[in-house]
Amino acid sequence: MSGVRRLGARWRRRRPLRTRLALAASAAVALVAVGVCAAAFFVIRYELLHQLDLSLTQSATRVVQENRGVGPQIIAGECRFLSAPACAQVVPADPAADPEAAYLLPVSAPVREVAAGARAPYFSNVTRFGQSLRMLTTPFGDGRALQVALRADPVERGVRQAAVLLAAVGGAGVLLAGVLGYAVSRTGLAPVARLTSTAERIAATRDPRHRIELPPGPPGRQDEVTRLAASFNTMLGELEQSVSAQRRLVADASHELRTPLTALRTNAELLARADRLTPAQRERASGALGRQIREVTGLVNDLIELARDEEPLPLLEEVRIADLAEHAVATARTHWPRIRFELEVGPGAAEAVRPGVPARLARLLTNLLDNAAKFSPVDAPVEVALSAYGGGGGGRNGSGGRAGDGLELSVRDHGPGIAAEDLPYVFDRFYRAEAARALPGSGLGLAMARQIARAHGAELTARAAPGGGALFTVVFGGEGP
């Protein structure tokens, strides 16, 4: 039995889904067709025999009514004819009372039992005169039994003809079932076939821009296979975006690395001929080489972090955002001594904490402060504000709840601001506006800041500040990551 199951499983694996579906649909329809034909055959056979039995019963009733006082004898002996009257004979219970003439119909022990009243009437099939007969044996009264017979070959012929006709109909039904099964499998699996060919084409060309053609119709009335194809198209769109982002990242990274690597090679070659340089020249070349190495190292580290699909969040801690902001502002003052940084912590925000990784949140704030310092003029401050919102229905965005439900950290500079055409792209990797082309940096800081913010359940946005400058806002919700 297990061997048969293994053979069946191996056969199913080796046959295409279309073939298996066609065979299943054909088998189901063929089984129904054969079952209907078989049921029709038995119904027709029963009805024909039932009609013959009714004729025998009517003939027996007529014989009884017309021959009540007769003794054992042959009443009618024309069984060779097809039509009534049927051949009939009266048989006594005692064989000694039989007439001298031989009976035309067979007389057996059950016939005597019916005559004696020990057995109920019954129908039987016999053969006489080379013909098939249907015979009824029923009591005649006074220890006698009446046997009535009619030819059964017309009924048998009709049953055979019905069998042949229904067999032909069943065979045609099986053939039709095969055609319908193939049509059903071909039509039903057409989207699956398109999905398979698209997947194979993508695997061969490694191009996720291909899509499966969907049948027309409202989205809410699609069948399961169409919804599967639509989901596959959505997945292909996501894959295309991911591949495009990867290619764009590689292209941008190679472009950004080309300049510092060229400078590194130039300074390295220059230092290789250090015997031809003055001490001042060697010192300048060595300093430039160190700065370029640090720049390339920072760029590579940023690329590694941005290349991750998700921001890692190991060892979450309860971080006090106000303390983190004070530390980031203090560090920025050291890095940008000519820029004035101002920090304002609103009511309810000083003690607010959020779960997160302190080093990553510090990197987020540092990137925002560095970006603001690059564009801020010397005589204007970089304004950092931390405020709590929520509670009493009068908080930010009208949100209800207790005080301190959310935190908002904003960084504003008074520089040239963000142009309207640049605003949608400020968080893209390596994107640098025209005003930032000559400034230091790789264009990865803001992209990394948004990635860190989203990993911590916050949202980072940018907009032009009223009165000039740029305003970056980090909104921490009521719950952490």
Short mmCIF file of C-alpha atoms in Angstrom, two decimals:
data_model
loop_
_atom_site.label_atom_id
_atom_site.label_comp_id
_atom_site.label_asym_id
_atom_site.label_seq_id
_atom_site.Cartn_x
_atom_site.Cartn_y
_atom_site.Cartn_z
CA MET A 1 0.00 0.00 0.00
CA SER A 2 2.83 2.40 0.87
CA GLY A 3 4.50 1.55 -2.44
CA VAL A 4 1.31 2.47 -4.31
CA ARG A 5 1.13 5.78 -2.43
CA ARG A 6 4.76 6.50 -3.30
CA LEU A 7 4.11 5.73 -6.96
CA GLY A 8 1.05 8.01 -6.91
CA ALA A 9 2.99 10.83 -5.27
CA ARG A 10 5.85 10.41 -7.79
CA TRP A 11 3.37 10.51 -10.68
CA ARG A 12 1.77 13.69 -9.34
CA ARG A 13 5.16 15.37 -8.99
CA ARG A 14 6.14 14.49 -12.54
CA ARG A 15 2.91 15.70 -14.14
CA PRO A 16 2.19 19.40 -14.76
CA LEU A 17 -0.54 21.04 -12.72
CA ARG A 18 -2.57 21.60 -15.89
CA THR A 19 -2.54 17.87 -16.66
CA ARG A 20 -3.53 16.95 -13.12
CA LEU A 21 -6.34 19.50 -13.07
CA ALA A 22 -7.61 18.34 -16.48
CA LEU A 23 -7.58 14.72 -15.34
CA ALA A 24 -9.35 15.56 -12.07
CA ALA A 25 -12.06 17.62 -13.81
CA SER A 26 -12.47 14.97 -16.53
CA ALA A 27 -12.70 12.17 -13.98
CA ALA A 28 -15.33 14.06 -11.98
CA VAL A 29 -17.50 14.79 -15.02
CA ALA A 30 -17.00 11.28 -16.43
CA LEU A 31 -17.96 9.72 -13.10
CA VAL A 32 -21.15 11.77 -13.04
CA ALA A 33 -21.96 10.85 -16.66
CA VAL A 34 -21.36 7.12 -16.08
CA GLY A 35 -23.34 7.25 -12.83
CA VAL A 36 -26.30 8.95 -14.53
CA CYS A 37 -26.26 6.45 -17.41
CA ALA A 38 -26.06 3.49 -15.02
CA ALA A 39 -28.93 4.87 -12.94
CA ALA A 40 -30.98 5.46 -16.10
CA PHE A 41 -30.33 1.87 -17.24
CA PHE A 42 -31.56 0.38 -13.98
CA VAL A 43 -34.61 2.65 -13.97
CA ILE A 44 -35.51 1.69 -17.55
CA ARG A 45 -34.95 -2.01 -16.83
CA TYR A 46 -37.10 -1.81 -13.71
CA GLU A 47 -39.92 0.01 -15.51
CA LEU A 48 -40.00 -2.46 -18.44
CA LEU A 49 -40.06 -5.47 -16.13
CA HIS A 50 -42.63 -3.75 -13.94
CA GLN A 51 -44.90 -3.19 -16.93
CA LEU A 52 -44.54 -6.87 -17.88
CA ASP A 53 -45.37 -7.92 -14.33
CA LEU A 54 -48.46 -5.67 -14.37
CA SER A 55 -49.60 -7.34 -17.60
CA LEU A 56 -49.16 -10.77 -15.97
CA THR A 57 -51.13 -9.64 -12.92
CA GLN A 58 -53.97 -8.32 -15.09
CA SER A 59 -54.00 -11.54 -17.13
CA ALA A 60 -54.10 -13.65 -13.96
CA THR A 61 -57.03 -11.61 -12.62
CA ARG A 62 -58.94 -12.05 -15.85
CA VAL A 63 -58.28 -15.81 -15.95
CA VAL A 64 -59.48 -16.19 -12.36
CA GLN A 65 -62.64 -14.25 -13.09
CA GLU A 66 -63.39 -16.21 -16.26
CA ASN A 67 -62.49 -19.72 -15.01
CA ARG A 68 -63.52 -19.98 -11.39
CA GLY A 69 -64.90 -23.52 -11.48
CA VAL A 70 -62.35 -25.28 -13.67
CA GLY A 71 -60.09 -28.00 -12.41
CA PRO A 72 -56.42 -28.57 -13.06
CA GLN A 73 -55.87 -28.02 -16.74
CA ILE A 74 -54.22 -25.89 -19.43
CA ILE A 75 -56.40 -22.82 -19.95
CA ALA A 76 -54.37 -21.05 -22.71
CA GLY A 77 -51.28 -22.32 -24.39
CA GLU A 78 -50.27 -19.65 -26.88
CA CYS A 79 -47.08 -18.59 -25.14
CA ARG A 80 -45.23 -18.39 -28.42
CA PHE A 81 -47.13 -15.23 -29.37
CA LEU A 82 -46.03 -11.80 -28.23
CA SER A 83 -49.39 -10.38 -27.23
CA ALA A 84 -52.00 -11.33 -24.68
CA PRO A 85 -53.84 -13.45 -23.78
CA ALA A 86 -51.07 -15.06 -21.86
CA CYS A 87 -50.70 -18.80 -21.69
CA ALA A 88 -52.12 -20.10 -18.40
CA GLN A 89 -52.62 -23.35 -16.50
CA VAL A 90 -54.15 -24.44 -13.18
CA VAL A 91 -51.99 -26.75 -11.01
CA PRO A 92 -53.26 -28.65 -7.93
CA ALA A 93 -51.34 -28.91 -4.68
CA ASP A 94 -51.44 -32.71 -4.90
CA PRO A 95 -49.56 -34.15 -7.89
CA ALA A 96 -52.03 -37.05 -7.95
CA ALA A 97 -54.74 -34.67 -9.15
CA ASP A 98 -52.76 -33.56 -12.21
CA PRO A 99 -54.55 -33.93 -15.59
CA GLU A 100 -53.50 -36.53 -18.11
CA ALA A 101 -52.17 -33.94 -20.58
CA ALA A 102 -48.71 -32.64 -19.83
CA TYR A 103 -48.37 -29.11 -18.53
CA LEU A 104 -46.94 -26.52 -20.93
CA LEU A 105 -45.34 -24.49 -18.17
CA PRO A 106 -42.84 -26.01 -15.70
CA VAL A 107 -44.34 -27.20 -12.43
CA SER A 108 -41.95 -27.26 -9.50
CA ALA A 109 -42.19 -27.66 -5.74
CA PRO A 110 -42.74 -23.91 -5.13
CA VAL A 111 -45.77 -24.07 -7.43
CA ARG A 112 -47.29 -26.80 -5.27
CA GLU A 113 -46.54 -24.73 -2.16
CA VAL A 114 -48.41 -21.76 -3.63
CA ALA A 115 -51.35 -24.07 -4.43
CA ALA A 116 -51.34 -25.35 -0.86
CA GLY A 117 -51.24 -21.77 0.47
CA ALA A 118 -47.76 -22.28 2.01
CA ARG A 119 -46.08 -19.71 -0.20
CA ALA A 120 -46.87 -16.23 -1.49
CA PRO A 121 -47.29 -15.50 -5.19
CA TYR A 122 -44.06 -14.97 -7.06
CA PHE A 123 -42.62 -14.07 -10.47
CA SER A 124 -40.00 -16.17 -12.24
CA ASN A 125 -38.24 -16.43 -15.60
CA VAL A 126 -38.52 -19.63 -17.60
CA THR A 127 -37.78 -20.82 -21.13
CA ARG A 128 -40.34 -22.66 -23.29
CA PHE A 129 -40.70 -23.15 -27.04
CA GLY A 130 -37.27 -21.60 -27.45
CA GLN A 131 -38.57 -18.36 -26.00
CA SER A 132 -37.92 -16.53 -22.76
CA LEU A 133 -41.05 -16.27 -20.62
CA ARG A 134 -41.97 -14.24 -17.59
CA MET A 135 -44.25 -16.28 -15.35
CA LEU A 136 -46.52 -15.41 -12.42
CA THR A 137 -47.55 -18.14 -9.97
CA THR A 138 -50.49 -17.13 -7.76
CA PRO A 139 -53.18 -18.98 -5.72
CA PHE A 140 -56.32 -20.05 -7.63
CA GLY A 141 -58.31 -21.24 -4.61
CA ASP A 142 -59.33 -24.68 -3.30
CA GLY A 143 -55.76 -26.05 -3.22
CA ARG A 144 -54.90 -24.90 -6.69
CA ALA A 145 -52.33 -22.48 -8.19
CA LEU A 146 -52.57 -20.46 -11.36
CA GLN A 147 -49.52 -20.05 -13.60
CA VAL A 148 -49.63 -17.25 -16.17
CA ALA A 149 -46.76 -16.54 -18.61
CA LEU A 150 -45.92 -13.94 -21.28
CA ARG A 151 -42.99 -13.73 -23.64
CA ALA A 152 -40.17 -11.66 -22.12
CA ASP A 153 -37.85 -11.37 -25.12
CA PRO A 154 -39.30 -7.97 -26.24
CA VAL A 155 -38.56 -6.58 -22.81
CA GLU A 156 -35.11 -8.12 -22.78
CA ARG A 157 -34.49 -6.68 -26.24
CA GLY A 158 -35.59 -3.27 -25.03
CA VAL A 159 -33.30 -3.55 -22.02
CA ARG A 160 -30.36 -4.46 -24.28
CA GLN A 161 -31.10 -1.58 -26.62
CA ALA A 162 -31.31 0.82 -23.68
CA ALA A 163 -27.99 -0.54 -22.39
CA VAL A 164 -26.32 0.02 -25.77
CA LEU A 165 -27.79 3.50 -26.13
CA LEU A 166 -26.83 4.53 -22.60
CA ALA A 167 -23.33 3.09 -23.05
CA ALA A 168 -22.94 5.23 -26.16
CA VAL A 169 -24.23 8.26 -24.27
CA GLY A 170 -21.86 7.49 -21.38
CA GLY A 171 -18.90 7.16 -23.75
CA ALA A 172 -19.77 10.47 -25.37
CA GLY A 173 -20.07 11.95 -21.89
CA VAL A 174 -16.59 10.69 -21.00
CA LEU A 175 -15.14 12.22 -24.18
CA LEU A 176 -16.96 15.47 -23.49
CA ALA A 177 -15.65 15.35 -19.93
CA GLY A 178 -12.11 15.10 -21.27
CA VAL A 179 -12.62 18.09 -23.57
CA LEU A 180 -14.23 20.13 -20.80
CA GLY A 181 -11.51 19.16 -18.33
CA TYR A 182 -8.82 20.33 -20.74
CA ALA A 183 -10.72 23.56 -21.41
CA VAL A 184 -11.24 24.18 -17.69
CA SER A 185 -7.58 23.57 -16.89
CA ARG A 186 -6.41 25.73 -19.77
CA THR A 187 -8.75 28.61 -18.90
CA GLY A 188 -8.44 28.38 -15.13
CA LEU A 189 -4.66 28.13 -15.11
CA ALA A 190 -4.03 30.76 -17.77
CA PRO A 191 -3.06 33.41 -15.14
CA VAL A 192 -0.84 30.84 -13.45
CA ALA A 193 0.82 30.09 -16.77
CA ARG A 194 1.40 33.80 -17.34
CA LEU A 195 2.76 34.11 -13.81
CA THR A 196 5.12 31.17 -14.40
CA SER A 197 6.36 32.53 -17.74
CA THR A 198 6.92 35.96 -16.19
CA ALA A 199 8.85 34.46 -13.28
CA GLU A 200 10.96 32.38 -15.68
CA ARG A 201 11.61 35.44 -17.86
CA ILE A 202 12.68 37.44 -14.81
CA ALA A 203 14.95 34.59 -13.70
CA ALA A 204 16.51 34.42 -17.17
CA THR A 205 16.91 38.17 -17.77
CA ARG A 206 17.23 39.33 -14.10
CA ASP A 207 14.94 42.21 -15.06
CA PRO A 208 12.10 42.81 -12.55
CA ARG A 209 10.33 45.32 -14.81
CA HIS A 210 8.15 42.60 -16.33
CA ARG A 211 4.54 42.39 -15.21
CA ILE A 212 1.72 39.86 -15.53
CA GLU A 213 -1.18 41.02 -17.68
CA LEU A 214 -4.35 41.02 -15.57
CA PRO A 215 -7.84 40.50 -17.01
CA PRO A 216 -10.11 43.56 -17.00
CA GLY A 217 -12.62 43.93 -14.22
CA PRO A 218 -13.25 45.72 -10.93
CA PRO A 219 -10.63 44.99 -8.25
CA GLY A 220 -13.21 43.78 -5.74
CA ARG A 221 -14.49 40.99 -8.03
CA GLN A 222 -11.23 39.32 -8.94
CA ASP A 223 -10.81 35.60 -8.42
CA GLU A 224 -8.08 34.00 -6.32
CA VAL A 225 -5.69 33.43 -9.22
CA THR A 226 -6.06 37.03 -10.43
CA ARG A 227 -5.42 38.31 -6.91
CA LEU A 228 -2.32 36.10 -6.79
CA ALA A 229 -1.11 37.64 -10.06
CA ALA A 230 -1.83 41.14 -8.73
CA SER A 231 0.11 40.37 -5.56
CA PHE A 232 2.97 39.04 -7.69
CA ASN A 233 2.93 42.28 -9.70
CA THR A 234 3.09 44.24 -6.44
CA MET A 235 6.02 42.12 -5.30
CA LEU A 236 7.75 42.73 -8.63
CA GLY A 237 7.24 46.47 -8.17
CA GLU A 238 8.84 46.31 -4.73
CA LEU A 239 11.67 44.20 -6.12
CA GLU A 240 12.20 46.65 -8.97
CA GLN A 241 12.39 49.53 -6.51
CA SER A 242 14.84 47.59 -4.34
CA VAL A 243 17.05 46.69 -7.31
CA SER A 244 16.93 50.26 -8.59
CA ALA A 245 17.84 51.56 -5.13
CA GLN A 246 20.76 49.13 -4.93
CA ARG A 247 22.02 50.10 -8.37
CA ARG A 248 21.61 53.77 -7.54
CA LEU A 249 23.47 53.27 -4.26
CA VAL A 250 26.35 51.51 -5.99
CA ALA A 251 26.53 54.15 -8.72
CA ASP A 252 26.38 57.03 -6.25
CA ALA A 253 28.90 55.41 -3.94
CA SER A 254 31.35 54.81 -6.76
CA HIS A 255 30.92 58.41 -7.85
CA GLU A 256 31.46 59.77 -4.33
CA LEU A 257 34.47 57.51 -3.67
CA ARG A 258 36.19 58.32 -6.94
CA THR A 259 37.30 61.82 -5.92
CA PRO A 260 38.73 61.02 -2.44
CA LEU A 261 40.41 57.88 -3.74
CA THR A 262 42.05 59.86 -6.54
CA ALA A 263 43.25 62.41 -3.99
CA LEU A 264 44.55 59.60 -1.77
CA ARG A 265 46.51 58.09 -4.63
CA THR A 266 47.91 61.47 -5.58
CA ASN A 267 49.09 62.25 -2.03
CA ALA A 268 50.44 58.71 -1.61
CA GLU A 269 52.45 59.04 -4.81
CA LEU A 270 53.62 62.45 -3.68
CA LEU A 271 54.79 61.09 -0.33
CA ALA A 272 56.57 58.26 -2.15
CA ARG A 273 58.93 60.95 -3.49
CA ALA A 274 59.35 62.53 -0.07
CA ASP A 275 63.08 63.04 -0.65
CA ARG A 276 62.24 65.67 -3.26
CA LEU A 277 59.87 67.59 -0.98
CA THR A 278 60.58 70.19 1.63
CA PRO A 279 59.53 69.44 5.23
CA ALA A 280 56.59 71.85 4.90
CA GLN A 281 55.40 70.11 1.73
CA ARG A 282 55.72 66.69 3.34
CA GLU A 283 53.73 67.88 6.34
CA ARG A 284 50.94 69.29 4.15
CA ALA A 285 50.77 66.12 2.05
CA SER A 286 50.73 63.93 5.15
CA GLY A 287 47.95 66.00 6.75
CA ALA A 288 45.89 65.91 3.54
CA LEU A 289 46.38 62.14 3.29
CA GLY A 290 45.13 61.67 6.87
CA ARG A 291 42.07 63.84 6.29
CA GLN A 292 41.21 61.97 3.12
CA ILE A 293 41.62 58.61 4.83
CA ARG A 294 39.24 59.71 7.59
CA GLU A 295 36.79 61.01 4.98
CA VAL A 296 36.82 57.75 3.04
CA THR A 297 36.54 55.73 6.26
CA GLY A 298 33.52 57.74 7.38
CA LEU A 299 31.92 57.43 3.97
CA VAL A 300 32.41 53.66 3.90
CA ASN A 301 30.99 53.31 7.42
CA ASP A 302 27.96 55.37 6.45
CA LEU A 303 27.43 53.21 3.38
CA ILE A 304 27.60 50.03 5.45
CA GLU A 305 24.98 51.36 7.85
CA LEU A 306 22.68 52.61 5.09
CA ALA A 307 22.99 49.36 3.14
CA ARG A 308 21.19 47.50 5.93
CA ASP A 309 17.51 46.88 5.28
CA GLU A 310 16.66 47.71 8.88
CA GLU A 311 18.36 49.77 11.53
CA PRO A 312 19.78 47.42 14.22
CA LEU A 313 18.42 48.05 17.70
CA PRO A 314 20.47 45.99 20.14
CA LEU A 315 20.40 46.58 23.89
CA LEU A 316 17.54 49.06 24.05
CA GLU A 317 17.70 51.50 26.94
CA GLU A 318 15.42 54.15 28.39
CA VAL A 319 17.04 57.26 26.92
CA ARG A 320 16.34 60.74 28.32
CA ILE A 321 16.04 62.80 25.14
CA ALA A 322 16.80 66.13 26.87
CA ASP A 323 20.16 64.87 28.16
CA LEU A 324 20.95 63.42 24.76
CA ALA A 325 20.14 66.75 23.10
CA GLU A 326 22.37 68.66 25.56
CA HIS A 327 25.25 66.28 24.87
CA ALA A 328 24.80 66.54 21.09
CA VAL A 329 24.66 70.35 21.23
CA ALA A 330 27.82 70.44 23.40
CA THR A 331 29.63 68.22 20.91
CA ALA A 332 28.46 70.38 18.00
CA ARG A 333 29.81 73.51 19.70
CA THR A 334 33.21 71.82 19.84
CA HIS A 335 33.13 70.82 16.17
CA TRP A 336 31.70 74.15 14.99
CA PRO A 337 33.24 76.80 17.28
CA ARG A 338 32.16 79.68 15.05
CA ILE A 339 28.46 78.71 15.12
CA ARG A 340 26.19 79.55 18.05
CA PHE A 341 23.89 76.73 19.16
CA GLU A 342 20.86 77.42 21.33
CA LEU A 343 18.92 74.68 23.14
CA GLU A 344 15.45 75.15 24.60
CA VAL A 345 13.71 72.38 26.57
CA GLY A 346 9.98 72.91 27.06
CA PRO A 347 7.84 72.00 30.07
CA GLY A 348 7.36 68.26 30.54
CA ALA A 349 10.17 67.39 28.11
CA ALA A 350 13.13 67.46 30.51
CA GLU A 351 12.23 64.13 32.13
CA ALA A 352 10.75 62.41 29.08
CA VAL A 353 12.40 59.12 28.10
CA ARG A 354 12.10 56.84 25.11
CA PRO A 355 13.43 53.32 24.51
CA GLY A 356 16.30 53.29 22.06
CA VAL A 357 20.02 52.99 21.44
CA PRO A 358 21.78 56.10 22.82
CA ALA A 359 24.63 55.99 20.29
CA ARG A 360 22.23 55.79 17.34
CA LEU A 361 19.99 58.59 18.63
CA ALA A 362 23.09 60.71 19.25
CA ARG A 363 24.15 60.07 15.65
CA LEU A 364 20.72 61.25 14.46
CA LEU A 365 21.02 64.55 16.37
CA THR A 366 24.65 65.03 15.36
CA ASN A 367 23.80 64.64 11.67
CA LEU A 368 20.99 67.20 11.97
CA LEU A 369 23.23 69.66 13.85
CA ASP A 370 26.11 69.23 11.38
CA ASN A 371 23.76 69.81 8.48
CA ALA A 372 22.37 72.98 10.12
CA ALA A 373 25.87 74.26 10.97
CA LYS A 374 27.04 73.86 7.36
CA PHE A 375 24.35 76.21 6.08
CA SER A 376 24.02 78.58 9.05
CA PRO A 377 25.69 82.02 8.82
CA VAL A 378 28.14 82.96 11.59
CA ASP A 379 25.95 85.72 12.99
CA ALA A 380 22.77 83.58 13.26
CA PRO A 381 22.18 80.75 15.75
CA VAL A 382 21.18 77.15 15.19
CA GLU A 383 18.05 76.74 17.29
CA VAL A 384 17.35 73.37 18.93
CA ALA A 385 13.99 72.96 20.71
CA LEU A 386 12.59 69.96 22.59
CA SER A 387 8.92 70.04 23.60
CA ALA A 388 6.29 67.65 24.85
CA TYR A 389 2.80 67.50 23.37
CA GLY A 390 -0.46 65.70 24.13
CA GLY A 391 -2.92 65.71 27.04
CA GLY A 392 -6.13 67.64 27.60
CA GLY A 393 -6.97 67.77 23.93
CA GLY A 394 -4.86 70.89 23.46
CA GLY A 395 -1.61 69.33 22.46
CA ARG A 396 0.07 69.08 19.12
CA ASN A 397 -2.26 68.15 16.26
CA GLY A 398 -5.13 68.23 18.74
CA SER A 399 -4.26 64.80 20.12
CA GLY A 400 -5.77 63.92 23.44
CA GLY A 401 -4.16 61.94 26.25
CA ARG A 402 -1.91 62.62 29.17
CA ALA A 403 0.81 65.24 29.10
CA GLY A 404 4.04 64.03 27.62
CA ASP A 405 2.48 61.49 25.28
CA GLY A 406 4.80 62.63 22.50
CA LEU A 407 8.05 64.50 22.02
CA GLU A 408 9.06 66.87 19.28
CA LEU A 409 12.68 67.80 18.63
CA SER A 410 13.31 70.54 16.08
CA VAL A 411 16.56 71.88 14.60
CA ARG A 412 16.41 75.17 12.72
CA ASP A 413 19.07 77.15 10.90
CA HIS A 414 18.92 80.61 9.31
CA GLY A 415 20.69 79.72 6.11
CA PRO A 416 19.43 79.78 2.53
CA GLY A 417 16.73 77.21 3.32
CA ILE A 418 15.52 74.35 1.15
CA ALA A 419 14.30 75.04 -2.36
CA ALA A 420 10.87 73.70 -3.23
CA GLU A 421 12.30 71.46 -5.96
CA ASP A 422 14.86 69.99 -3.52
CA LEU A 423 12.46 69.35 -0.63
CA PRO A 424 11.18 65.91 -1.81
CA TYR A 425 14.76 64.61 -2.15
CA VAL A 426 16.60 65.92 0.91
CA PHE A 427 16.51 62.47 2.58
CA ASP A 428 17.67 60.55 -0.50
CA ARG A 429 21.09 58.98 -0.38
CA PHE A 430 23.87 61.09 -1.92
CA TYR A 431 21.42 63.84 -2.85
CA ARG A 432 22.99 67.27 -2.59
CA ALA A 433 21.29 70.49 -3.55
CA GLU A 434 23.04 73.05 -5.75
CA ALA A 435 23.81 75.18 -2.71
CA ALA A 436 25.56 72.25 -0.99
CA ARG A 437 27.80 71.11 -3.82
CA ALA A 438 30.79 73.09 -2.60
CA LEU A 439 30.30 72.19 1.07
CA PRO A 440 31.92 69.20 2.80
CA GLY A 441 29.93 66.00 3.16
CA SER A 442 28.76 63.04 1.11
CA GLY A 443 24.99 63.50 1.14
CA LEU A 444 24.39 60.53 3.46
CA GLY A 445 23.80 62.30 6.77
CA LEU A 446 20.11 63.09 6.37
CA ALA A 447 19.33 59.69 4.83
CA MET A 448 20.95 58.02 7.83
CA ALA A 449 19.09 60.33 10.22
CA ARG A 450 15.71 59.34 8.78
CA GLN A 451 16.62 55.65 8.91
CA ILE A 452 17.57 55.93 12.59
CA ALA A 453 14.41 57.91 13.38
CA ARG A 454 12.10 55.37 11.77
CA ALA A 455 13.86 52.51 13.53
CA HIS A 456 13.05 54.23 16.84
CA GLY A 457 9.38 54.75 16.02
CA ALA A 458 9.87 58.44 15.18
CA GLU A 459 9.36 60.43 12.01
CA LEU A 460 11.83 62.95 10.60
CA THR A 461 10.49 65.70 8.34
CA ALA A 462 11.95 68.78 6.68
CA ARG A 463 10.41 72.05 5.53
CA ALA A 464 11.29 75.64 4.88
CA ALA A 465 11.29 77.66 8.11
CA PRO A 466 9.18 80.83 8.39
CA GLY A 467 11.42 83.83 7.79
CA GLY A 468 14.12 81.78 6.02
CA GLY A 469 16.26 78.78 6.78
CA ALA A 470 15.43 75.09 7.10
CA LEU A 471 13.50 73.36 9.87
CA PHE A 472 13.99 69.65 10.61
CA THR A 473 11.56 68.04 13.06
CA VAL A 474 11.82 64.65 14.80
CA VAL A 475 8.50 63.53 16.29
CA PHE A 476 8.63 60.70 18.85
CA GLY A 477 5.26 59.06 19.41
CA GLY A 478 3.89 57.85 22.72
CA GLU A 479 5.45 54.39 22.27
CA GLY A 480 8.92 53.35 21.39
CA PRO A 481 10.13 51.00 18.65
#
